Every structure is written in structure tokens, then in C-alpha cells.
mmCIF file with all atom_site columns, C-alpha atoms in Angstrom:
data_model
loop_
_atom_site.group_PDB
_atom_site.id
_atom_site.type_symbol
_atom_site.label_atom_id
_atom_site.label_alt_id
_atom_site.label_comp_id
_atom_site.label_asym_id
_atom_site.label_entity_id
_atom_site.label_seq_id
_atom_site.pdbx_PDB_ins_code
_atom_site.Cartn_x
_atom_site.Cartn_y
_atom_site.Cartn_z
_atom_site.occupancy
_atom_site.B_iso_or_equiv
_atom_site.pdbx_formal_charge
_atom_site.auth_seq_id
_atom_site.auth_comp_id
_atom_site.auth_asym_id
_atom_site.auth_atom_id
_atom_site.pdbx_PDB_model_num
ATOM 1   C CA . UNK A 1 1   ? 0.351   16.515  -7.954  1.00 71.00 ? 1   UNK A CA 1
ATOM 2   C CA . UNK A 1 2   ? 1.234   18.428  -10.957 1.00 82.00 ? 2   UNK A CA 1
ATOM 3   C CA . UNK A 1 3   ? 4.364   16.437  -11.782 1.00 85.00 ? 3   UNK A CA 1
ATOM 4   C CA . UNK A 1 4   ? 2.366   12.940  -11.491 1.00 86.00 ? 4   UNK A CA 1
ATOM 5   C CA . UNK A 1 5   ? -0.673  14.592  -14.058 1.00 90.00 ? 5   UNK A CA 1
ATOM 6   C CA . UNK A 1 6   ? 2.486   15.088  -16.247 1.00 91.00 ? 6   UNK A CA 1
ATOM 7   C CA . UNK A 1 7   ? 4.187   12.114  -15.802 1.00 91.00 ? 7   UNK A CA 1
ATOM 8   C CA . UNK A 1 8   ? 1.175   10.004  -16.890 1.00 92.00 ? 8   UNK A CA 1
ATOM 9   C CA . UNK A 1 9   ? 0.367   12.816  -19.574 1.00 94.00 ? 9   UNK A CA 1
ATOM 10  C CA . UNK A 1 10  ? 4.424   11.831  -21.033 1.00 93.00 ? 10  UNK A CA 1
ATOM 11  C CA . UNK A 1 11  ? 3.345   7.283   -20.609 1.00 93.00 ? 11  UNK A CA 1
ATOM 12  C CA . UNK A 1 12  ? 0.168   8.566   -22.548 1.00 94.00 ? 12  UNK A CA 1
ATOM 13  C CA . UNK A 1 13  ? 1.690   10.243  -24.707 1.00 94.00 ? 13  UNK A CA 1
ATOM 14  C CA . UNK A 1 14  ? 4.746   7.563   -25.395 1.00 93.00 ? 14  UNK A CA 1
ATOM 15  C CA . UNK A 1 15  ? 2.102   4.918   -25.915 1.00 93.00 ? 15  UNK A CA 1
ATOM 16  C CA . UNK A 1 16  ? 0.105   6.909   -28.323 1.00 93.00 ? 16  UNK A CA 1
ATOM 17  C CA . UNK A 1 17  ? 3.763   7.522   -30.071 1.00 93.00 ? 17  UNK A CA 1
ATOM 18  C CA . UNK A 1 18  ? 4.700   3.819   -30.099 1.00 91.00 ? 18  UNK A CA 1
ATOM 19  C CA . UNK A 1 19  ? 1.268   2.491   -31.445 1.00 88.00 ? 19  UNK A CA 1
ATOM 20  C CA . UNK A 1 20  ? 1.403   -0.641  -28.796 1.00 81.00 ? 20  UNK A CA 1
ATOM 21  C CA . UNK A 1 21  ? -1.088  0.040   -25.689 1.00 88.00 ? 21  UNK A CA 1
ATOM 22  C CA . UNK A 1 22  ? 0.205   -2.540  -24.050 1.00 92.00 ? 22  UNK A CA 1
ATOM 23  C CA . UNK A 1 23  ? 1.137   -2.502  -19.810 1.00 91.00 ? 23  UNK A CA 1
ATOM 24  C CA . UNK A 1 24  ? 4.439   -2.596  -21.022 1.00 91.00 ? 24  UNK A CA 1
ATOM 25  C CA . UNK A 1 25  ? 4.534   0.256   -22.569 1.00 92.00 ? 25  UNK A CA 1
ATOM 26  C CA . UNK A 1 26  ? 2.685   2.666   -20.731 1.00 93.00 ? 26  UNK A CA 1
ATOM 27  C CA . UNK A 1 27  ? 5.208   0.973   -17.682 1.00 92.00 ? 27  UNK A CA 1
ATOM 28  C CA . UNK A 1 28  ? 7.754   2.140   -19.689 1.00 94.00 ? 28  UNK A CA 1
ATOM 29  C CA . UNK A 1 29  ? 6.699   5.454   -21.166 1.00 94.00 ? 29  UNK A CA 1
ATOM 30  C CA . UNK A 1 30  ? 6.057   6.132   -17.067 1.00 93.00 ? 30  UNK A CA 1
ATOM 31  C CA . UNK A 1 31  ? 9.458   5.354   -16.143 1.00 93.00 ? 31  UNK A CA 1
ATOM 32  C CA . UNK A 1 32  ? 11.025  7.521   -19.306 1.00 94.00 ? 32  UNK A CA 1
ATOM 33  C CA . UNK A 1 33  ? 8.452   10.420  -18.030 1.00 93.00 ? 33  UNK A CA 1
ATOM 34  C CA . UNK A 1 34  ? 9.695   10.255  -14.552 1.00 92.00 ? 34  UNK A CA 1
ATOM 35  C CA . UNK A 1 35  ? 13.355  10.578  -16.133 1.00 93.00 ? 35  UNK A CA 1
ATOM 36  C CA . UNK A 1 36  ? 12.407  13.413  -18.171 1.00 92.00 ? 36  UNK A CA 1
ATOM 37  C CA . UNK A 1 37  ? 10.655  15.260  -15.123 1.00 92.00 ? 37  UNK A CA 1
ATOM 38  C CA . UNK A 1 38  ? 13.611  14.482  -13.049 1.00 89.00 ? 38  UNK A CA 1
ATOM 39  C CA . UNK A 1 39  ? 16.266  16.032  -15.502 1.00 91.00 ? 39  UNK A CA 1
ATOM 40  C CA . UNK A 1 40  ? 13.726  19.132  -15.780 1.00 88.00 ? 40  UNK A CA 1
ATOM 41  C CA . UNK A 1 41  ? 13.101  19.279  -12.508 1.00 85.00 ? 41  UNK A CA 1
ATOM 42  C CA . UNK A 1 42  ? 13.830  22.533  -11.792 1.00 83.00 ? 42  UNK A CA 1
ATOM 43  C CA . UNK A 1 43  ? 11.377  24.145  -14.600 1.00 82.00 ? 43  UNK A CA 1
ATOM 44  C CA . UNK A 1 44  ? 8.439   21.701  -12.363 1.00 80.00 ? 44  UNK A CA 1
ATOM 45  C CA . UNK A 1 45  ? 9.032   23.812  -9.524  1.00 80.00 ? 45  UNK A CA 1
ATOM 46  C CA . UNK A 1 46  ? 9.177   22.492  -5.872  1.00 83.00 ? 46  UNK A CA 1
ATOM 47  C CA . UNK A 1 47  ? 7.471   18.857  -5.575  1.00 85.00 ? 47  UNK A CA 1
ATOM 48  C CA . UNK A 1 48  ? 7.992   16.273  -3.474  1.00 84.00 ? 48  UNK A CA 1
ATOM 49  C CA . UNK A 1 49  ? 7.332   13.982  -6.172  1.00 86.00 ? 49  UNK A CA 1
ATOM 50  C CA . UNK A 1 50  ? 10.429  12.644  -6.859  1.00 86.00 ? 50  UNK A CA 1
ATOM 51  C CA . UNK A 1 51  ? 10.990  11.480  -2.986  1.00 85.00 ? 51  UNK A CA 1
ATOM 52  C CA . UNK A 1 52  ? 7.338   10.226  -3.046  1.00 87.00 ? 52  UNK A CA 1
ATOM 53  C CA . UNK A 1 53  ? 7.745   8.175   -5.798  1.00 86.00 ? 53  UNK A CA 1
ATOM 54  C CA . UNK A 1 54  ? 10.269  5.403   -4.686  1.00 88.00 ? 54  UNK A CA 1
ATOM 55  C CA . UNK A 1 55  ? 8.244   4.893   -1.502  1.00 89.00 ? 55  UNK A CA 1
ATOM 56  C CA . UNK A 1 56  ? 5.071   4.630   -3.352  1.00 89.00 ? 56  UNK A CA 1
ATOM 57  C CA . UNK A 1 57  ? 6.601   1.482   -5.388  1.00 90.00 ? 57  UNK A CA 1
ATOM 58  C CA . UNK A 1 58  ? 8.243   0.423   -3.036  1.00 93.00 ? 58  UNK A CA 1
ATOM 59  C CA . UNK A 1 59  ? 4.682   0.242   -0.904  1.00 94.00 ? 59  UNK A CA 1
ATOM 60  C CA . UNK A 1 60  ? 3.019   -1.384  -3.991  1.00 94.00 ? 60  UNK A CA 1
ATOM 61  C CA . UNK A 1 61  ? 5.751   -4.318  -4.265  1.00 95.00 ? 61  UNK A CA 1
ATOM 62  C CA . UNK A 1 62  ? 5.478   -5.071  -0.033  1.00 95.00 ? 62  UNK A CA 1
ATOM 63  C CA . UNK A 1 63  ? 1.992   -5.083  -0.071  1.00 95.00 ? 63  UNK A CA 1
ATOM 64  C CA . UNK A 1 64  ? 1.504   -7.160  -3.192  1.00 95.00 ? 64  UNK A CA 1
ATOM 65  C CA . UNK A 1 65  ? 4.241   -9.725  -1.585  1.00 95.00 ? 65  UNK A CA 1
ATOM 66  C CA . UNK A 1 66  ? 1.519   -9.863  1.429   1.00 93.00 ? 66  UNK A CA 1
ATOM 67  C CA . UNK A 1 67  ? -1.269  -10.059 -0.323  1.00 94.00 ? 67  UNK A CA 1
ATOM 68  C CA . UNK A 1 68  ? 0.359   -13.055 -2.305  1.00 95.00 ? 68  UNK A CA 1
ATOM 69  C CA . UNK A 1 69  ? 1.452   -15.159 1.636   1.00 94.00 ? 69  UNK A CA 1
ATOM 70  C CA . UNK A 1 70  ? -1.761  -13.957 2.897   1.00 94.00 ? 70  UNK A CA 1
ATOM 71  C CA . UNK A 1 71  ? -3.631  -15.775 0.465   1.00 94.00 ? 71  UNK A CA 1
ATOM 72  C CA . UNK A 1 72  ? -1.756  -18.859 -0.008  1.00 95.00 ? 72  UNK A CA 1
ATOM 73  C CA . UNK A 1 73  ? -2.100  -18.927 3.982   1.00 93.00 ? 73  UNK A CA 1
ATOM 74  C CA . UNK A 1 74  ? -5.538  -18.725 3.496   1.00 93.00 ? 74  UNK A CA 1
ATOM 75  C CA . UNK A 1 75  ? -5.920  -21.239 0.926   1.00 93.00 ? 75  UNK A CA 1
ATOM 76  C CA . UNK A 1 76  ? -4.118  -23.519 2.892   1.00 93.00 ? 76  UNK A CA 1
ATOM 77  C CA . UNK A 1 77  ? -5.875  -23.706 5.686   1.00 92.00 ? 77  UNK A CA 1
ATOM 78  C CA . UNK A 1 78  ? -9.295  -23.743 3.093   1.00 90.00 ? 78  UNK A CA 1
ATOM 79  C CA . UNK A 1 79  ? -7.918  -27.293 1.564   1.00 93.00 ? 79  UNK A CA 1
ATOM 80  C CA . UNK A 1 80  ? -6.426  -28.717 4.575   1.00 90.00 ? 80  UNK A CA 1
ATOM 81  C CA . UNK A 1 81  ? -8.536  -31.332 6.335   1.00 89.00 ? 81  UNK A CA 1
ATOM 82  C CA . UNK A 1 82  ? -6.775  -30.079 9.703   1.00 88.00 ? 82  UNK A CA 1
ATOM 83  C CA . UNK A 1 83  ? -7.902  -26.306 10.287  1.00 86.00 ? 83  UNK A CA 1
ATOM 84  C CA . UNK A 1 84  ? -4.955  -23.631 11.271  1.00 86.00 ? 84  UNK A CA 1
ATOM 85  C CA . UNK A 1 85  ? -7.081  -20.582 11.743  1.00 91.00 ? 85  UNK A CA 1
ATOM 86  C CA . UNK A 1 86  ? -8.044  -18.729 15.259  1.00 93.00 ? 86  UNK A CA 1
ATOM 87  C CA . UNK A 1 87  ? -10.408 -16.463 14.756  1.00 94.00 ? 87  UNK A CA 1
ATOM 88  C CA . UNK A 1 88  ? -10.425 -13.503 16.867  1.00 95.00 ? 88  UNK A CA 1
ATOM 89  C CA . UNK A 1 89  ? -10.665 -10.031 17.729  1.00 96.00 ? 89  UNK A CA 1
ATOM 90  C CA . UNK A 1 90  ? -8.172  -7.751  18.021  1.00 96.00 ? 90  UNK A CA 1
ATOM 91  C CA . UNK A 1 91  ? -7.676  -3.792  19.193  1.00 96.00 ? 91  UNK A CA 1
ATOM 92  C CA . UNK A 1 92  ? -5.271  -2.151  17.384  1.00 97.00 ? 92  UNK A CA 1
ATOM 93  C CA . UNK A 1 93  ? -4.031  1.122   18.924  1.00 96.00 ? 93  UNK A CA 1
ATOM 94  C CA . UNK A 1 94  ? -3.762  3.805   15.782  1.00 96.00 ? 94  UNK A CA 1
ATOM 95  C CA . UNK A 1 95  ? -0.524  6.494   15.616  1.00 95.00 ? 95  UNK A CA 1
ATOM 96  C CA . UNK A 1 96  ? -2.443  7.778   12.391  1.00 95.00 ? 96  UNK A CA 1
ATOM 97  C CA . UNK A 1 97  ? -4.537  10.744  12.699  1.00 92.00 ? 97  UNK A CA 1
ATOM 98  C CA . UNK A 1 98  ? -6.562  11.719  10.057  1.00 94.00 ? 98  UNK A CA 1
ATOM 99  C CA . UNK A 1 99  ? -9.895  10.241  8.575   1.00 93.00 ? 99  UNK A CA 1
ATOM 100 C CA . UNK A 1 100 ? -8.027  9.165   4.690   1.00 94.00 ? 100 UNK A CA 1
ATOM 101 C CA . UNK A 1 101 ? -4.772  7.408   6.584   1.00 95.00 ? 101 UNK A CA 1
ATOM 102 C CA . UNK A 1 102 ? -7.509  5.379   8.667   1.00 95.00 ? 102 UNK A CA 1
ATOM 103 C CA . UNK A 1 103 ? -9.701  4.442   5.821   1.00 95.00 ? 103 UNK A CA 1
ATOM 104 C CA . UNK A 1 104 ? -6.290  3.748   3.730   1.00 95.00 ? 104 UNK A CA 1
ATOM 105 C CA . UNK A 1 105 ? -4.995  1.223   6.584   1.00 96.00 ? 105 UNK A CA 1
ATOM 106 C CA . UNK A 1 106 ? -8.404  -0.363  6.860   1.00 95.00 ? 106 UNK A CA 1
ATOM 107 C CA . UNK A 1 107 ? -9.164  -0.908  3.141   1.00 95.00 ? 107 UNK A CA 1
ATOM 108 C CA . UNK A 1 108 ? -5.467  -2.259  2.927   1.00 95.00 ? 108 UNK A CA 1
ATOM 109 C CA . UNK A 1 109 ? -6.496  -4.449  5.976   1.00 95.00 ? 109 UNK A CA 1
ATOM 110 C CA . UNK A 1 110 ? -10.107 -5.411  3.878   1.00 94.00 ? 110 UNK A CA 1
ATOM 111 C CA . UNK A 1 111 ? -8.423  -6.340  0.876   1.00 93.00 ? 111 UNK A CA 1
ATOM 112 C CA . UNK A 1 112 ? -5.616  -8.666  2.732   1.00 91.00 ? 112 UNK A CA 1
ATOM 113 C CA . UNK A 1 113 ? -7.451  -12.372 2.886   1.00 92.00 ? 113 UNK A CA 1
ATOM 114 C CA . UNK A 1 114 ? -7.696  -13.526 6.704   1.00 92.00 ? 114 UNK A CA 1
ATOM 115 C CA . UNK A 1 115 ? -8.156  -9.962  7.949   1.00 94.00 ? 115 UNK A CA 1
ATOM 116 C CA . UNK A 1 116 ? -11.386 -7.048  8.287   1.00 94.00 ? 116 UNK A CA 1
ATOM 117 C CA . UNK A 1 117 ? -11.284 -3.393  10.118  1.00 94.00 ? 117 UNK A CA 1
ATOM 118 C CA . UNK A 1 118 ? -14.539 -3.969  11.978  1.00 95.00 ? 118 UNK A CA 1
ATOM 119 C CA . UNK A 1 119 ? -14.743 -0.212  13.302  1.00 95.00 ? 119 UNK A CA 1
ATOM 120 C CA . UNK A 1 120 ? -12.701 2.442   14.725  1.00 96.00 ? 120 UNK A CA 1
ATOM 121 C CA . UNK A 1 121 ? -13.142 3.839   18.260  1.00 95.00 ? 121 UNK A CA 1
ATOM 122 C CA . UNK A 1 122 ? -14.928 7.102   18.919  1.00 93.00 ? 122 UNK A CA 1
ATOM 123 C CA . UNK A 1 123 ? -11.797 9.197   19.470  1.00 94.00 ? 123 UNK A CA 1
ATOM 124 C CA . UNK A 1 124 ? -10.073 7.274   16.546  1.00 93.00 ? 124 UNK A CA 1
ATOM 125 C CA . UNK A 1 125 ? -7.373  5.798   18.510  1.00 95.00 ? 125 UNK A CA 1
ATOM 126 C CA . UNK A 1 126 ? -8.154  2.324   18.263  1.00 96.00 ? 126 UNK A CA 1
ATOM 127 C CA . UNK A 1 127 ? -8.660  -0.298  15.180  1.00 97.00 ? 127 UNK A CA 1
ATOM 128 C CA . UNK A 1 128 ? -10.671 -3.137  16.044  1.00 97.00 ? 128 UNK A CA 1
ATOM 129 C CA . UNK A 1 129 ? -9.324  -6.186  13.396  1.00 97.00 ? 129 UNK A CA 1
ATOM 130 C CA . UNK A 1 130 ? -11.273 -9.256  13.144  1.00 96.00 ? 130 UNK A CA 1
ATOM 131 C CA . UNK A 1 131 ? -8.203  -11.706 11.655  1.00 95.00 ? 131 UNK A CA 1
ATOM 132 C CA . UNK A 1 132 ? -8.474  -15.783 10.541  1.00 94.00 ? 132 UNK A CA 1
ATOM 133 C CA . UNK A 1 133 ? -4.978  -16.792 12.152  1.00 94.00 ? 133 UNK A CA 1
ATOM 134 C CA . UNK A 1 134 ? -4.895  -14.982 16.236  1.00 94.00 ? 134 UNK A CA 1
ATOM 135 C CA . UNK A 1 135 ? -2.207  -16.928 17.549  1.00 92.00 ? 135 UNK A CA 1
ATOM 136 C CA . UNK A 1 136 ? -1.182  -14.281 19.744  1.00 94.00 ? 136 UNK A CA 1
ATOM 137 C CA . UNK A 1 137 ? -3.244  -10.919 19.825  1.00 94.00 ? 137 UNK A CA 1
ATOM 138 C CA . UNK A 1 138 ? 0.018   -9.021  20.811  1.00 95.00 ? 138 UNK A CA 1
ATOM 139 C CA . UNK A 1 139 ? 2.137   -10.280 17.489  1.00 94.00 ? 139 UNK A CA 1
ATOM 140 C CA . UNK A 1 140 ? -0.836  -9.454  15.647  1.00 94.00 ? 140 UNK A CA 1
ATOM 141 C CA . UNK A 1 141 ? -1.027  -6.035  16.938  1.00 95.00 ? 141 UNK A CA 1
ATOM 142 C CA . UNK A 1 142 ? 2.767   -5.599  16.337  1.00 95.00 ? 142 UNK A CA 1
ATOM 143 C CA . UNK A 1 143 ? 2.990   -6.852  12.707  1.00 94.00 ? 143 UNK A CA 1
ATOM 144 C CA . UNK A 1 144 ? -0.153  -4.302  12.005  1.00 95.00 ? 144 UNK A CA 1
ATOM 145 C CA . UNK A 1 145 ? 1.702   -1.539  13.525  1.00 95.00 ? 145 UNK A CA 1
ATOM 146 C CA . UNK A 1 146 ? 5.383   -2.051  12.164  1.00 93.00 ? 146 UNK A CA 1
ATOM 147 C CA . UNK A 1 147 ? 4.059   -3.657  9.001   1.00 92.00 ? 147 UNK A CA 1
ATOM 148 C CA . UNK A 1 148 ? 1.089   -1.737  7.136   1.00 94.00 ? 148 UNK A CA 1
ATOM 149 C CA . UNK A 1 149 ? 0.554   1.023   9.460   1.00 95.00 ? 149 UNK A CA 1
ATOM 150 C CA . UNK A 1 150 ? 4.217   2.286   9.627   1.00 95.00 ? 150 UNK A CA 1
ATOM 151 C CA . UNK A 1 151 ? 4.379   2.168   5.655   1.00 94.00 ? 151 UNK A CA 1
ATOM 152 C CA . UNK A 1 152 ? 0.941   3.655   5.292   1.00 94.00 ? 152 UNK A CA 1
ATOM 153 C CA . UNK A 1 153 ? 2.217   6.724   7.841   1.00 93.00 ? 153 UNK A CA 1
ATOM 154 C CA . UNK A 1 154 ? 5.238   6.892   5.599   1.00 91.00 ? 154 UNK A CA 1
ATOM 155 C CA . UNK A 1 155 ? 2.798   7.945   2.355   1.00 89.00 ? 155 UNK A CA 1
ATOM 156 C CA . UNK A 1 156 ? 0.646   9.863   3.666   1.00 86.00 ? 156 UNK A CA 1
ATOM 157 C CA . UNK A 1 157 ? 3.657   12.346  5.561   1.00 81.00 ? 157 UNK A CA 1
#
């Protein structure tokens, strides 16, 4: 936690050096931070910061690549005089554990058009979805688990 404070502290402070507040820059002062950091790594201390990193990007770019097909499936369907969706209802068994991984996968799920977390079972092993396209419950179930969930295990562990 320490090195990210410090690594936006450095984009902050590039910005504020440069004179342009743009997104840019502070992109830019971020990625010359995490360089710095990384080449005085060893005065940070221990931090898995550096592994984190990649995989948080990395997350950020696949989910913004869904978000993008989800809604252009979505708007699709919306202007087409022949309707695609299937409504439905699915349970999704859960591998994550606690309470923030849950609430991470289900506001990810919230946020992606065509799909809703409707609730979570009592013992927290199953995710009820409520998704626009249900052509088959099972592929739904498996693109949810290998897809977001997977990744969203990967951050959090």
C-alpha cells in the first residue's frame, strides 16, 4: 500500500512539475513513478506491489474490452426490430470467500450491461445472476467463473 501512496505522490508530483494536469500526464508521471520505485525497490522494503501491478492493468484493459462487447450486444438487440435476448436466472457457484471479493465480482457483474447479482446464498457459495442473453445457463455459468471470477480471485490473492 505504501509503494502505490508513493507512486501517485511521484504522478502528483510530476504533474505539478510539468504545469499540464492533463490524463496524460499524470498517466505518465505514474508510469515514471513506478520506474523510480522499481529501481529503489529495495529502500521500499518488501511489497508485492510490483507483481500486483501488471495484473491490476491488465484486469482494467479485459474488463473495459467487456464492458465495450457487452454493450454494443446490448444495444443491438435495443435497435433491432427482431429481439436476441433470453432473460433468465442463473446460480453461479462462488470459489471466492470473503465478503469484499463477492461484492467486487457482483459490482463488476452490476456495472456489465445485460447482467445483475440478484443475491448471494446464505452460506455464500452461490451467486444468483439475472443476465439479458441465457442461451445456455451452463456457458453462462462457465464464462462467469473462468472470465471475471478467476481474474477477480487473481487480485484479491
Amino acid at each position: 500500500m505504501r509503494a502505490l501512496v508513493l507512486n501517485l505522490f511521484l504522478a502528483i508530483v510530476w504533474v505539478g512539475l510539468t504545469g499540464r494536469a492533463t490524463a496524460g500526464g499524470l498517466v505518465f508521471g505514474f508510469l515514471l513513478g513506478y520506474l523510480l520505485l522499481l529501481w529503489l525497490r529495495r529502500l521500499i522494503g518488501p511489497t508485492t506491489y510490483f507483481e500486483k501491478l501488471p495484473g491490476v492493468l491488465s484486469f482494467m484493459l479485459f474488463y473495459a474490452r467487456e464492458m465495450v462487447r457487452a454493450n454494443l450486444r446490448v444495444a443491438r438487440d435495443v435497435i433491432s426490430i427482431r429481439r436476441k435476448s433470453r432473460p433468465g436466472i442463473v446460480a453461479v457457484p462462488l470459489d471466492l470467500t470473503t465478503d469484499l471479493e463477492i461484492t467486487v465480482l457482483t459490482i463488476l457483474l452490476a456495472l456489465t450491461p445485460g447482467t445483475f447479482g440478484l443475491d448471494v446464498s446464505g452460506d455464500r457459495t452461490v451467486l444468483f445472476v439475472h443476465a439479458m442473453f441465457v442461451d445456455s445457463a451452463d456457458a453462462l455459468r462457465a464464462t462467469i467463473k473462468s472470465d471475471l471470477e478467476r481474474r477477480v480471485k487473481e487480485l484479491f490473492r
